[in-house]
Amino acid sequence: MSTERITHLIGGAPWTGVSERTSKVYNPATGEVTGELDLASAATVDEAVKVAHEASKAWGRTSLTKRAQVLFAFRELLNERKGDIAALITAEHGKVLSDALGEVTRGLEVVEFACGIPHLLKGGFSENVSTNVDVYSIRQSLGAVAVISPFNFPAMVPLWFVPIAVACGNSVVIKPSEKDPSAVNAVAALWKEAGLPDGVMNVVHGDKEAVDRLLEHPDIKAVSFVGSTPIARYVYETGTANGKRVQALGGAKNHMVVLPDADLDLAADAAVNAGFGSAGERCMAISALIAVEPVADDLIAKIRERMSTLKTGDGTRGCDMGPLVTGAHRDKVVGYVEAGVEAGAELTVDGREGPFDGGEDGFWLAPTLFDKVTPEMSIYTDEIFGPVLSVVRVPSYDAALELVNSNPYGNGTAIFTNDGGAARRYQVEVEVGMVGVNVPIPVPMAYYSFGGWKNSLFGDTHAHGTEGVHFFTRGKVITSRWLDPSHGGLNLGFPTGD
């Protein structure tokens, strides 16, 4: 099988240089190499940033009307081609086609939000704050900004940031994951087709060398990142040390608390959907189910019943769950399964043996369920990022809350209950950024902002929504006085505001 060369897009055109380093792109369902990816050197990053910096000057002065027209055109193209983008995601990430299509659709919601940029950038105005003096505020673009996106949502996460950055008048240099790079290239081509000027949207592929250069480059004014907590911390500390504003969204260990009065059928459906969708490779996946006794036995029985119906295989074959993204990542997740068994957790459903409806060399692990997990086990403490669901039994609501709040992560959580008072108490008391009440994956709509607390976020600005608009702009306040023709004379006294 021939492999495709995948390269950078700079200034609206494919890069024509020769890369000193490359990496392989795989189809996770077969294990086959499908692409050879150029990895950017620091010099290639400099080339892209130079183009973006120059393009940002004219784009930042482009009218809001024109920017909105480009956004609307891009929205139509993305909606029209979302099936093609989803197919690229499945081919390189492995998630099933329906899940990939859902990812693009959620990204479209941010595009639609960004289409309202003329309203979102309205400032304030105060007339006659002093005699004949007016004060008003405006928000202006930053210049060239960087987006560093992860493998698990190769289209949606870039769409959290790029449409808002562009709508606000910035240019973008995006470095997608080297594991599944083609979706970003395809989306970048749609931006060009929509009428975005060359140089406003640029793609550089690479690894740590490219990331470090983006974090250090003086012409990159802001950095948006999604990935693991150790890398998010590194991006935040390095970027801010170089004078940039940074929003770095990190890892998670999301808990789903099930109270004794909950609808257990609803809770079981939610646990399976949120634990194993996208093979658990979601920063909002439920990986720890906290069963408040006496519901654990009944709930686990219902979860096992549902798990027995799931089909793991090639994402193009109508399966429920696809493979993991790489062989190395599959092996890492399997290592956690082995560690859980060694630590004494009860392996209720073992996903290591399949069956799998896909290539013999695919990166397979079926849904896996542990019971009687305790908080010191690595399958509880670590972000596994795979289809492994751990059940922790606790005696009370207070014990469940303490467990969630003592966790170093604070991305998402859910509570399942029919008690409105308990739900309201939980949403107030829990120390987590996004909360679901009988909703297992509480990812907010685009006009609200996405992001967690504690070690799940570095920086103080969440993604998309109004916080996203503020992140990609900076405020300016103007105090203005237009003198009446009759005014005159000198006064050396201190202004009193009369």
Coordinates of N, CA and C in Angstrom, one line a residue, residues 267-430:
A267 N -28.5 5.4 34.4 CA -27.1 5.6 34.8 C -26.2 4.5 34.1
A268 N -26.7 3.3 33.9 CA -25.9 2.3 33.2 C -25.7 2.7 31.7
D269 N -26.7 3.2 31.1 CA -26.5 3.6 29.7 C -25.5 4.7 29.6
A270 N -25.6 5.7 30.6 CA -24.6 6.8 30.6 C -23.2 6.4 30.9
A271 N -23.0 5.4 31.8 CA -21.7 5.0 32.1 C -21.0 4.3 30.9
V272 N -21.8 3.5 30.2 CA -21.2 2.8 29.0 C -20.9 3.8 27.9
N273 N -21.9 4.7 27.6 CA -21.7 5.7 26.6 C -20.5 6.6 26.9
A274 N -20.4 7.1 28.1 CA -19.4 8.1 28.5 C -18.0 7.4 28.8
G275 N -18.0 6.1 29.2 CA -16.8 5.4 29.5 C -16.1 4.9 28.3
F276 N -16.9 4.5 27.2 CA -16.3 3.8 26.1 C -16.4 4.4 24.8
G277 N -17.2 5.5 24.7 CA -17.2 6.3 23.4 C -15.8 6.8 23.1
S278 N -15.5 6.7 21.8 CA -14.2 7.1 21.3 C -13.1 6.4 21.9
A279 N -13.4 5.1 22.3 CA -12.4 4.3 23.0 C -11.9 4.9 24.3
G280 N -12.7 5.7 24.9 CA -12.2 6.4 26.2 C -11.2 7.4 26.0
E281 N -10.9 7.8 24.7 CA -9.9 8.8 24.4 C -10.5 10.2 24.4
R282 N -11.1 10.6 25.5 CA -11.8 11.9 25.6 C -11.3 12.5 26.9
C283 N -11.1 13.8 26.9 CA -10.7 14.4 28.2 C -12.0 14.6 29.1
M284 N -13.2 14.3 28.5 CA -14.4 14.4 29.3 C -15.0 13.0 29.5
A285 N -14.2 11.9 29.1 CA -14.7 10.6 29.4 C -14.9 10.3 30.9
I286 N -15.9 9.5 31.2 CA -16.1 9.0 32.6 C -15.2 7.8 32.7
S287 N -14.2 8.0 33.7 CA -13.4 6.8 33.9 C -13.5 6.3 35.3
A288 N -14.1 7.0 36.2 CA -14.4 6.6 37.6 C -15.8 6.7 37.9
L289 N -16.5 5.6 38.1 CA -17.9 5.5 38.5 C -18.0 5.3 40.0
I290 N -18.5 6.3 40.7 CA -18.6 6.3 42.2 C -20.0 5.8 42.6
A291 N -20.1 4.6 43.0 CA -21.4 4.0 43.3 C -21.7 4.1 44.8
V292 N -22.7 4.9 45.2 CA -23.1 5.1 46.6 C -24.0 3.9 47.0
E293 N -23.5 3.1 47.9 CA -24.2 1.9 48.2 C -25.6 2.2 48.8
P294 N -26.5 1.3 48.5 CA -26.3 -0.1 48.1 C -26.5 -0.4 46.6
V295 N -26.2 0.5 45.7 CA -26.5 0.3 44.3 C -25.5 -0.4 43.4
A296 N -24.3 -0.6 44.0 CA -23.2 -1.0 43.1 C -23.5 -2.4 42.4
D297 N -24.0 -3.4 43.1 CA -24.2 -4.7 42.5 C -25.2 -4.6 41.3
D298 N -26.3 -4.0 41.6 CA -27.3 -3.8 40.5 C -26.8 -3.0 39.4
L299 N -26.1 -1.9 39.7 CA -25.6 -1.1 38.6 C -24.6 -1.8 37.7
I300 N -23.7 -2.5 38.4 CA -22.6 -3.2 37.6 C -23.3 -4.3 36.7
A301 N -24.3 -5.0 37.3 CA -24.9 -6.0 36.4 C -25.6 -5.4 35.2
K302 N -26.1 -4.2 35.3 CA -26.7 -3.6 34.2 C -25.7 -3.1 33.2
I303 N -24.5 -2.6 33.7 CA -23.5 -2.2 32.8 C -22.9 -3.4 32.1
R304 N -22.7 -4.5 32.8 CA -22.1 -5.7 32.1 C -23.1 -6.2 31.0
E305 N -24.3 -6.1 31.3 CA -25.3 -6.5 30.3 C -25.2 -5.7 29.0
R306 N -25.0 -4.4 29.2 CA -24.9 -3.5 28.0 C -23.5 -3.7 27.3
M307 N -22.5 -3.9 28.1 CA -21.2 -4.1 27.5 C -21.1 -5.3 26.6
S308 N -21.9 -6.3 27.0 CA -21.9 -7.6 26.2 C -22.5 -7.4 24.8
T309 N -23.2 -6.3 24.6 CA -23.7 -6.0 23.2 C -22.8 -5.2 22.4
L310 N -21.8 -4.7 22.9 CA -20.9 -3.8 22.1 C -20.0 -4.5 21.2
K311 N -19.8 -3.9 20.0 CA -19.0 -4.5 19.0 C -17.8 -3.6 18.8
T312 N -16.6 -4.1 19.0 CA -15.4 -3.4 18.8 C -14.7 -3.7 17.5
G313 N -14.4 -2.7 16.6 CA -13.8 -3.0 15.4 C -13.6 -1.8 14.5
D314 N -13.4 -2.1 13.2 CA -13.1 -1.0 12.3 C -14.2 0.0 12.3
G315 N -13.9 1.3 12.4 CA -14.9 2.3 12.5 C -15.7 2.5 11.3
T316 N -15.3 1.9 10.1 CA -16.1 2.0 8.9 C -17.1 0.9 8.8
R317 N -17.2 0.0 9.7 CA -18.0 -1.2 9.6 C -19.2 -1.2 10.5
G318 N -19.6 -0.1 11.0 CA -20.8 0.0 11.8 C -20.6 -0.5 13.2
C319 N -19.4 -0.5 13.7 CA -19.1 -1.0 15.1 C -19.4 0.1 16.1
D320 N -19.5 -0.3 17.3 CA -19.8 0.6 18.4 C -18.5 1.4 18.9
M321 N -17.4 0.7 18.9 CA -16.2 1.3 19.3 C -15.0 0.9 18.4
G322 N -14.1 1.8 18.1 CA -13.0 1.5 17.3 C -11.7 1.2 18.1
P323 N -10.6 1.2 17.4 CA -9.3 0.9 18.1 C -8.8 2.1 18.8
L324 N -7.7 1.9 19.5 CA -6.9 3.0 20.0 C -6.0 3.6 19.0
V325 N -5.5 4.8 19.2 CA -4.9 5.6 18.1 C -3.6 5.0 17.6
T326 N -2.8 4.4 18.5 CA -1.5 3.8 18.1 C -1.3 2.6 18.9
G327 N -0.3 1.8 18.4 CA 0.0 0.6 19.1 C 0.7 0.9 20.4
A328 N 1.5 1.9 20.5 CA 2.1 2.2 21.7 C 1.1 2.7 22.8
H329 N 0.1 3.4 22.4 CA -0.9 3.8 23.3 C -1.7 2.6 23.8
R330 N -2.1 1.7 22.8 CA -2.8 0.5 23.2 C -2.0 -0.3 24.3
D331 N -0.7 -0.4 24.1 CA 0.1 -1.2 25.0 C 0.1 -0.5 26.4
K332 N 0.2 0.8 26.4 CA 0.2 1.6 27.6 C -1.1 1.3 28.4
V333 N -2.3 1.4 27.7 CA -3.6 1.1 28.4 C -3.7 -0.3 28.9
V334 N -3.2 -1.3 28.1 CA -3.2 -2.6 28.5 C -2.3 -2.8 29.8
G335 N -1.2 -2.0 29.9 CA -0.4 -2.0 31.0 C -1.2 -1.6 32.3
Y336 N -2.1 -0.7 32.1 CA -2.9 -0.3 33.3 C -3.9 -1.4 33.7
V337 N -4.4 -2.1 32.7 CA -5.3 -3.2 33.0 C -4.5 -4.2 33.8
E338 N -3.3 -4.5 33.4 CA -2.5 -5.5 34.2 C -2.2 -5.0 35.6
A339 N -1.9 -3.7 35.7 CA -1.6 -3.1 37.0 C -2.8 -3.2 37.9
G340 N -4.0 -3.0 37.3 CA -5.2 -3.1 38.1 C -5.4 -4.5 38.7
V341 N -5.2 -5.5 37.9 CA -5.3 -6.8 38.4 C -4.3 -7.1 39.5
E342 N -3.1 -6.7 39.3 CA -2.0 -6.9 40.3 C -2.3 -6.2 41.6
A343 N -3.0 -5.0 41.5 CA -3.3 -4.3 42.7 C -4.5 -4.8 43.5
G344 N -5.2 -5.8 42.9 CA -6.3 -6.4 43.6 C -7.7 -6.0 43.2
A345 N -7.8 -5.1 42.2 CA -9.1 -4.8 41.7 C -9.8 -6.0 41.0
E346 N -11.1 -6.0 41.0 CA -11.8 -7.1 40.4 C -12.1 -6.8 38.9
L347 N -11.4 -7.6 38.0 CA -11.6 -7.4 36.6 C -12.9 -8.1 36.1
T348 N -13.9 -7.3 36.1 CA -15.2 -7.8 35.8 C -15.5 -8.1 34.3
V349 N -15.0 -7.2 33.4 CA -15.0 -7.5 32.0 C -13.6 -7.2 31.5
D350 N -13.0 -8.2 30.8 CA -11.6 -8.1 30.3 C -11.7 -7.9 28.8
G351 N -11.3 -6.7 28.3 CA -11.3 -6.3 26.9 C -10.1 -6.7 26.1
R352 N -9.2 -7.4 26.7 CA -7.9 -7.6 26.0 C -8.0 -8.6 24.9
E353 N -9.0 -9.6 25.0 CA -9.0 -10.7 24.1 C -10.0 -10.5 23.0
G354 N -10.8 -9.5 23.0 CA -11.8 -9.2 21.9 C -13.1 -10.0 22.1
P355 N -13.8 -10.4 21.0 CA -13.3 -10.4 19.6 C -13.3 -9.0 19.0
F356 N -12.6 -8.8 17.9 CA -12.4 -7.6 17.2 C -12.8 -7.7 15.8
D357 N -13.6 -6.8 15.2 CA -14.0 -6.9 13.8 C -13.1 -5.9 13.1
G358 N -11.9 -6.3 12.8 CA -10.9 -5.4 12.2 C -9.7 -6.2 11.8
G359 N -8.7 -5.4 11.4 CA -7.4 -6.0 11.0 C -6.7 -6.7 12.1
E360 N -6.0 -7.7 11.8 CA -5.3 -8.5 12.8 C -4.3 -7.7 13.5
D361 N -3.7 -6.7 12.8 CA -2.7 -5.9 13.4 C -3.2 -4.6 13.9
G362 N -4.5 -4.4 14.0 CA -5.1 -3.2 14.5 C -4.7 -3.0 16.0
F363 N -4.9 -1.8 16.5 CA -4.6 -1.5 17.9 C -5.8 -1.6 18.8
W364 N -6.0 -2.9 19.1 CA -7.3 -3.2 19.7 C -7.3 -3.4 21.3
L365 N -8.3 -2.9 21.9 CA -8.7 -3.2 23.3 C -10.2 -2.9 23.4
A366 N -10.9 -3.9 23.8 CA -12.4 -3.8 23.9 C -12.7 -3.1 25.3
P367 N -13.9 -2.7 25.5 CA -14.3 -2.1 26.8 C -14.0 -3.0 27.9
T368 N -13.5 -2.4 29.0 CA -13.0 -3.1 30.1 C -13.6 -2.5 31.4
L369 N -14.0 -3.4 32.3 CA -14.6 -2.9 33.6 C -14.0 -3.5 34.8
F370 N -13.6 -2.6 35.7 CA -13.1 -3.0 37.0 C -14.1 -2.7 38.1
D371 N -14.2 -3.6 39.1 CA -15.0 -3.3 40.3 C -14.1 -3.3 41.5
K372 N -14.6 -2.7 42.6 CA -13.8 -2.7 43.9 C -12.4 -2.1 43.7
V373 N -12.4 -1.0 43.0 CA -11.2 -0.2 42.8 C -11.1 0.7 44.1
T374 N -9.9 0.9 44.5 CA -9.6 1.8 45.7 C -8.8 3.0 45.2
P375 N -8.8 4.1 46.0 CA -8.2 5.3 45.5 C -6.7 5.3 45.3
E376 N -6.0 4.4 45.9 CA -4.6 4.4 45.8 C -4.1 3.6 44.5
M377 N -5.0 2.9 43.8 CA -4.6 2.1 42.7 C -4.3 3.0 41.5
S378 N -3.4 2.7 40.6 CA -3.0 3.5 39.5 C -4.2 3.6 38.5
I379 N -5.1 2.6 38.4 CA -6.2 2.7 37.5 C -7.2 3.7 38.0
Y380 N -7.1 4.2 39.2 CA -7.9 5.3 39.7 C -7.1 6.6 39.6
T381 N -5.9 6.6 40.1 CA -5.2 7.9 40.2 C -4.8 8.5 38.8
D382 N -4.5 7.6 37.8 CA -3.9 8.1 36.6 C -5.0 8.3 35.5
E383 N -4.7 9.2 34.6 CA -5.6 9.4 33.4 C -5.2 8.3 32.4
I384 N -6.0 7.3 32.3 CA -5.6 6.1 31.4 C -5.8 6.5 30.0
F385 N -6.9 7.2 29.6 CA -7.2 7.6 28.3 C -7.4 6.4 27.4
G386 N -8.2 5.5 27.9 CA -8.6 4.3 27.1 C -9.9 3.8 27.6
P387 N -10.4 2.7 27.1 CA -11.8 2.2 27.4 C -11.8 1.3 28.7
V388 N -11.4 2.0 29.8 CA -11.3 1.3 31.1 C -12.1 2.1 32.1
L389 N -13.2 1.4 32.6 CA -14.1 2.1 33.6 C -13.8 1.4 34.9
S390 N -13.6 2.2 35.9 CA -13.3 1.7 37.3 C -14.5 2.1 38.2
V391 N -15.0 1.1 38.9 CA -16.1 1.3 39.9 C -15.5 1.4 41.3
V392 N -15.8 2.5 42.0 CA -15.4 2.7 43.4 C -16.6 2.7 44.2
R393 N -16.7 1.9 45.2 CA -17.9 1.8 46.1 C -17.7 2.7 47.3
V394 N -18.6 3.6 47.6 CA -18.6 4.4 48.8 C -19.9 4.3 49.6
P395 N -19.8 4.7 50.9 CA -21.0 4.5 51.7 C -22.0 5.6 51.7
S396 N -21.6 6.8 51.2 CA -22.5 8.0 51.3 C -22.2 9.0 50.3
Y397 N -23.2 10.0 50.2 CA -22.9 11.2 49.4 C -21.7 11.9 49.8
D398 N -21.5 12.1 51.1 CA -20.4 12.9 51.6 C -19.1 12.2 51.2
A399 N -19.0 10.9 51.3 CA -17.8 10.2 50.9 C -17.5 10.3 49.4
A400 N -18.6 10.3 48.6 CA -18.4 10.5 47.2 C -17.9 11.9 46.9
L401 N -18.5 12.9 47.5 CA -18.0 14.3 47.3 C -16.6 14.5 47.7
E402 N -16.2 13.9 48.9 CA -14.8 14.0 49.3 C -13.8 13.4 48.3
L403 N -14.2 12.3 47.8 CA -13.4 11.6 46.8 C -13.2 12.5 45.6
V404 N -14.2 13.0 45.1 CA -14.1 13.9 43.9 C -13.3 15.1 44.1
N405 N -13.6 15.8 45.3 CA -12.9 17.0 45.6 C -11.4 16.9 45.9
S406 N -11.1 15.7 46.4 CA -9.7 15.5 46.8 C -8.8 15.1 45.5
N407 N -9.5 14.9 44.4 CA -8.7 14.5 43.2 C -8.0 15.7 42.6
P408 N -6.8 15.6 42.1 CA -6.0 16.7 41.6 C -6.6 17.3 40.3
Y409 N -7.4 16.5 39.6 CA -8.1 17.0 38.4 C -9.4 17.6 38.7
G410 N -9.9 18.5 37.8 CA -11.2 19.1 38.0 C -11.8 19.5 36.7
N411 N -11.8 18.6 35.8 CA -12.3 18.9 34.4 C -13.9 18.7 34.4
G412 N -14.4 17.5 34.4 CA -15.8 17.3 34.4 C -16.3 16.3 35.4
T413 N -17.5 16.3 35.8 CA -18.1 15.4 36.7 C -19.6 15.3 36.4
A414 N -20.2 14.2 36.9 CA -21.7 14.0 36.7 C -22.2 13.4 37.9
I415 N -23.5 13.7 38.2 CA -24.2 13.1 39.3 C -25.5 12.6 38.7
F416 N -25.9 11.3 39.1 CA -27.1 10.7 38.7 C -28.0 10.5 39.9
T417 N -29.2 11.2 39.9 CA -30.1 11.1 41.0 C -31.4 11.6 40.6
N418 N -32.4 11.3 41.3 CA -33.8 11.9 41.1 C -34.1 12.9 42.2
D419 N -33.1 13.2 43.1 CA -33.3 14.1 44.2 C -32.7 15.5 43.8
G420 N -33.6 16.4 43.5 CA -33.2 17.7 43.1 C -32.4 18.5 44.1
G421 N -32.7 18.3 45.4 CA -31.9 18.9 46.4 C -30.4 18.4 46.4
A422 N -30.3 17.1 46.2 CA -28.9 16.5 46.2 C -28.2 17.0 45.0
A423 N -28.8 17.1 43.9 CA -28.2 17.5 42.7 C -27.7 19.0 42.8
R424 N -28.6 19.8 43.4 CA -28.2 21.2 43.5 C -27.1 21.4 44.5
R425 N -27.1 20.6 45.6 CA -26.0 20.6 46.6 C -24.7 20.2 45.9
Y426 N -24.8 19.2 45.1 CA -23.5 18.7 44.4 C -23.0 19.7 43.5
Q427 N -23.8 20.4 42.7 CA -23.3 21.4 41.7 C -22.7 22.6 42.4
V428 N -23.1 22.8 43.7 CA -22.5 23.9 44.4 C -21.2 23.5 45.1
E429 N -21.2 22.3 45.6 CA -20.1 21.9 46.5 C -18.9 21.2 45.7
V430 N -19.2 20.7 44.6 CA -18.1 20.0 43.9 C -17.1 21.0 43.3

